[in-house]
Amino acid sequence: MDDDETQPPSSPENDNEQSKKKERKQGASSYIGVITRNVVPIDIKSWDKVPMQVKERLWNTIKQMYELKVDKRKSISSKANASWRSWKNAIKLSKAWGKNSELQRERRCKQKYQQRIGRKGYSEIREKLASDGETSPTRARQWVKGREIEPGLIPDDDSKKMVDLILDVEKKNQFRNNAFT
């Protein structure tokens, strides 16, 4: 027996119907999340503590929008629970992130020499300098590159003064090294 005999033939109508079902299912999932966030209060600690009348109201609202059988109630409740917890966790994370961001902003303001490396770190600066032809870039040279917004542009005065001093010392050392070779 061929596989073709065991499966119903694919037709444009059949494919179109499956596509519509998939869209309705995705829409229902989004709708469940939105309705849950609007109906269930955020200050409730866990899904088990949500009052039965709130869950009943949620079920009735979703049931009005979609033609659902009673046996789907448990799976709908499970989706609503997952959506609600995910939403609460996202809010907690965003609050924690905001506090952490403010703390880092305060720390950064206290720095005298503002670095502009971001997440890449000095290892990437070393690689970049090496690819530009500097065989063994000094730590001072890396420090200078870490303060630049773009080549030669250092925005804050304290860093600019220190960079000028470093470059001046490097020039003097280079002159001494060349004099002895």
Tab-separated table of C-alpha atoms in Angstrom:
chain	number	residue	atom	x	y	z
A	1	MET	CA	0.000	0.000	0.000
A	2	ASP	CA	1.386	3.409	-1.000
A	3	ASP	CA	1.559	6.386	1.345
A	4	ASP	CA	-0.663	8.240	-1.112
A	5	GLU	CA	-3.497	5.816	-0.402
A	6	THR	CA	-3.379	6.360	3.380
A	7	GLN	CA	-3.421	10.162	3.304
A	8	PRO	CA	-6.278	12.296	2.024
A	9	PRO	CA	-5.456	14.021	-1.226
A	10	SER	CA	-4.174	17.556	-0.878
A	11	SER	CA	-6.386	20.118	-2.492
A	12	PRO	CA	-6.276	23.926	-2.552
A	13	GLU	CA	-9.483	24.001	-0.495
A	14	ASN	CA	-8.016	21.620	2.093
A	15	ASP	CA	-4.730	23.624	2.311
A	16	ASN	CA	-6.678	26.878	2.570
A	17	GLU	CA	-8.829	25.486	5.399
A	18	GLN	CA	-5.727	24.302	7.298
A	19	SER	CA	-4.149	27.721	6.853
A	20	LYS	CA	-7.286	29.413	8.225
A	21	LYS	CA	-7.343	27.020	11.211
A	22	LYS	CA	-3.710	27.826	11.968
A	23	GLU	CA	-4.392	31.586	11.800
A	24	ARG	CA	-7.434	31.233	14.087
A	25	LYS	CA	-5.400	29.193	16.575
A	26	GLN	CA	-2.585	31.787	16.626
A	27	GLY	CA	-5.139	34.572	16.943
A	28	ALA	CA	-6.857	32.747	19.791
A	29	SER	CA	-3.594	32.368	21.657
A	30	SER	CA	-2.868	36.085	21.374
A	31	TYR	CA	-6.434	36.925	22.332
A	32	ILE	CA	-6.218	34.707	25.420
A	33	GLY	CA	-3.073	36.568	26.511
A	34	VAL	CA	-4.601	40.003	26.001
A	35	ILE	CA	-7.877	39.155	27.744
A	36	THR	CA	-6.030	37.500	30.640
A	37	ARG	CA	-3.883	40.600	31.205
A	38	ASN	CA	-7.021	42.749	31.189
A	39	VAL	CA	-9.170	40.552	33.437
A	40	VAL	CA	-6.759	39.069	36.006
A	41	PRO	CA	-5.299	41.594	38.485
A	42	ILE	CA	-1.510	41.837	38.562
A	43	ASP	CA	-1.244	41.960	42.356
A	44	ILE	CA	-2.366	38.346	42.782
A	45	LYS	CA	0.643	36.204	43.732
A	46	SER	CA	-0.122	33.022	41.774
A	47	TRP	CA	-2.686	31.540	39.405
A	48	ASP	CA	-4.035	29.321	42.193
A	49	LYS	CA	-4.947	32.471	44.140
A	50	VAL	CA	-7.007	33.947	41.281
A	51	PRO	CA	-10.640	33.945	42.453
A	52	MET	CA	-12.947	31.486	40.702
A	53	GLN	CA	-15.318	34.278	39.580
A	54	VAL	CA	-12.385	35.973	37.766
A	55	LYS	CA	-11.484	32.697	36.028
A	56	GLU	CA	-15.161	32.201	35.155
A	57	ARG	CA	-15.354	35.710	33.668
A	58	LEU	CA	-12.181	35.003	31.681
A	59	TRP	CA	-13.586	31.727	30.331
A	60	ASN	CA	-16.894	33.348	29.357
A	61	THR	CA	-15.155	36.221	27.573
A	62	ILE	CA	-12.954	33.849	25.565
A	63	LYS	CA	-15.866	31.480	24.889
A	64	GLN	CA	-17.921	34.361	23.437
A	65	MET	CA	-15.176	35.172	20.948
A	66	TYR	CA	-14.437	31.575	19.895
A	67	GLU	CA	-16.751	28.637	19.632
A	68	LEU	CA	-15.263	26.399	22.314
A	69	LYS	CA	-16.443	23.159	23.832
A	70	VAL	CA	-16.423	22.726	27.604
A	71	ASP	CA	-13.665	20.092	27.335
A	72	LYS	CA	-11.301	22.832	26.099
A	73	ARG	CA	-11.638	24.799	29.331
A	74	LYS	CA	-8.633	23.168	31.016
A	75	SER	CA	-6.280	23.825	28.089
A	76	ILE	CA	-7.563	27.413	27.743
A	77	SER	CA	-7.028	27.950	31.473
A	78	SER	CA	-3.519	26.550	31.149
A	79	LYS	CA	-2.719	28.955	28.270
A	80	ALA	CA	-4.149	31.865	30.235
A	81	ASN	CA	-2.052	30.903	33.268
A	82	ALA	CA	1.154	30.692	31.188
A	83	SER	CA	0.415	33.993	29.475
A	84	TRP	CA	-0.355	35.757	32.761
A	85	ARG	CA	2.822	34.451	34.475
A	86	SER	CA	4.947	35.398	31.482
A	87	TRP	CA	3.490	38.903	31.536
A	88	LYS	CA	4.104	39.279	35.303
A	89	ASN	CA	7.705	38.066	34.911
A	90	ALA	CA	8.322	40.498	32.065
A	91	ILE	CA	7.097	43.362	34.232
A	92	LYS	CA	9.330	42.283	37.128
A	93	LEU	CA	12.316	42.006	34.811
A	94	SER	CA	11.661	45.419	33.288
A	95	LYS	CA	11.481	47.002	36.767
A	96	ALA	CA	14.687	45.237	37.846
A	97	TRP	CA	16.373	46.228	34.595
A	98	GLY	CA	15.357	49.855	35.123
A	99	LYS	CA	16.834	49.886	38.642
A	100	ASN	CA	20.051	48.244	37.432
A	101	SER	CA	20.289	50.646	34.500
A	102	GLU	CA	19.957	53.635	36.835
A	103	LEU	CA	22.651	52.233	39.134
A	104	GLN	CA	25.038	51.734	36.186
A	105	ARG	CA	24.283	55.253	34.925
A	106	GLU	CA	25.227	56.672	38.336
A	107	ARG	CA	28.456	54.645	38.384
A	108	ARG	CA	29.357	55.773	34.899
A	109	CYS	CA	28.923	59.449	35.855
A	110	LYS	CA	31.501	58.963	38.604
A	111	GLN	CA	34.138	57.702	36.152
A	112	LYS	CA	36.746	60.307	35.332
A	113	TYR	CA	37.811	58.737	32.031
A	114	GLN	CA	34.779	57.526	30.066
A	115	GLN	CA	35.481	54.401	28.023
A	116	ARG	CA	33.560	53.726	24.804
A	117	ILE	CA	34.281	50.041	24.335
A	118	GLY	CA	30.833	48.705	25.058
A	119	ARG	CA	30.610	44.926	25.227
A	120	LYS	CA	33.461	44.177	22.861
A	121	GLY	CA	36.255	44.709	25.413
A	122	TYR	CA	39.957	45.211	24.952
A	123	SER	CA	40.505	41.885	23.180
A	124	GLU	CA	38.583	43.145	20.173
A	125	ILE	CA	40.501	46.431	20.257
A	126	ARG	CA	43.777	44.450	20.232
A	127	GLU	CA	42.570	42.426	17.243
A	128	LYS	CA	41.497	45.590	15.392
A	129	LEU	CA	44.846	47.298	16.027
A	130	ALA	CA	46.683	44.144	14.935
A	131	SER	CA	44.627	43.953	11.731
A	132	ASP	CA	45.474	47.632	11.089
A	133	GLY	CA	49.180	46.778	11.151
A	134	GLU	CA	50.218	47.320	14.761
A	135	THR	CA	52.070	44.114	15.584
A	136	SER	CA	51.975	44.453	19.381
A	137	PRO	CA	49.796	47.359	20.516
A	138	THR	CA	50.698	48.703	23.947
A	139	ARG	CA	48.200	48.844	26.778
A	140	ALA	CA	48.351	52.627	26.582
A	141	ARG	CA	47.411	52.517	22.885
A	142	GLN	CA	44.498	50.186	23.685
A	143	TRP	CA	43.384	52.508	26.484
A	144	VAL	CA	43.351	55.429	24.043
A	145	LYS	CA	41.339	53.457	21.463
A	146	GLY	CA	38.868	52.513	24.210
A	147	ARG	CA	38.038	56.179	24.761
A	148	GLU	CA	37.521	57.164	21.114
A	149	ILE	CA	34.073	57.484	19.567
A	150	GLU	CA	35.720	57.307	16.167
A	151	PRO	CA	39.408	57.534	15.249
A	152	GLY	CA	40.882	60.647	16.832
A	153	LEU	CA	37.604	61.846	18.397
A	154	ILE	CA	37.470	61.835	22.199
A	155	PRO	CA	34.410	63.691	23.526
A	156	ASP	CA	35.210	64.455	27.178
A	157	ASP	CA	37.956	66.847	28.289
A	158	ASP	CA	39.468	64.692	31.064
A	159	SER	CA	39.954	61.752	28.704
A	160	LYS	CA	41.270	64.062	25.974
A	161	LYS	CA	43.926	65.488	28.318
A	162	MET	CA	45.019	62.008	29.391
A	163	VAL	CA	45.117	60.780	25.780
A	164	ASP	CA	47.291	63.752	24.786
A	165	LEU	CA	49.633	62.956	27.664
A	166	ILE	CA	49.830	59.269	26.714
A	167	LEU	CA	50.498	60.047	23.045
A	168	ASP	CA	53.162	62.551	24.049
A	169	VAL	CA	54.916	59.963	26.251
A	170	GLU	CA	54.665	57.357	23.472
A	171	LYS	CA	56.277	59.782	20.997
A	172	LYS	CA	59.151	60.437	23.400
A	173	ASN	CA	59.658	56.696	23.980
A	174	GLN	CA	59.538	56.019	20.243
A	175	PHE	CA	62.133	58.769	19.645
A	176	ARG	CA	64.429	57.230	22.335
A	177	ASN	CA	63.998	53.726	20.872
A	178	ASN	CA	64.799	54.964	17.364
A	179	ALA	CA	67.856	56.867	18.617
A	180	PHE	CA	69.417	53.696	20.013
A	181	THR	CA	68.814	51.481	16.967
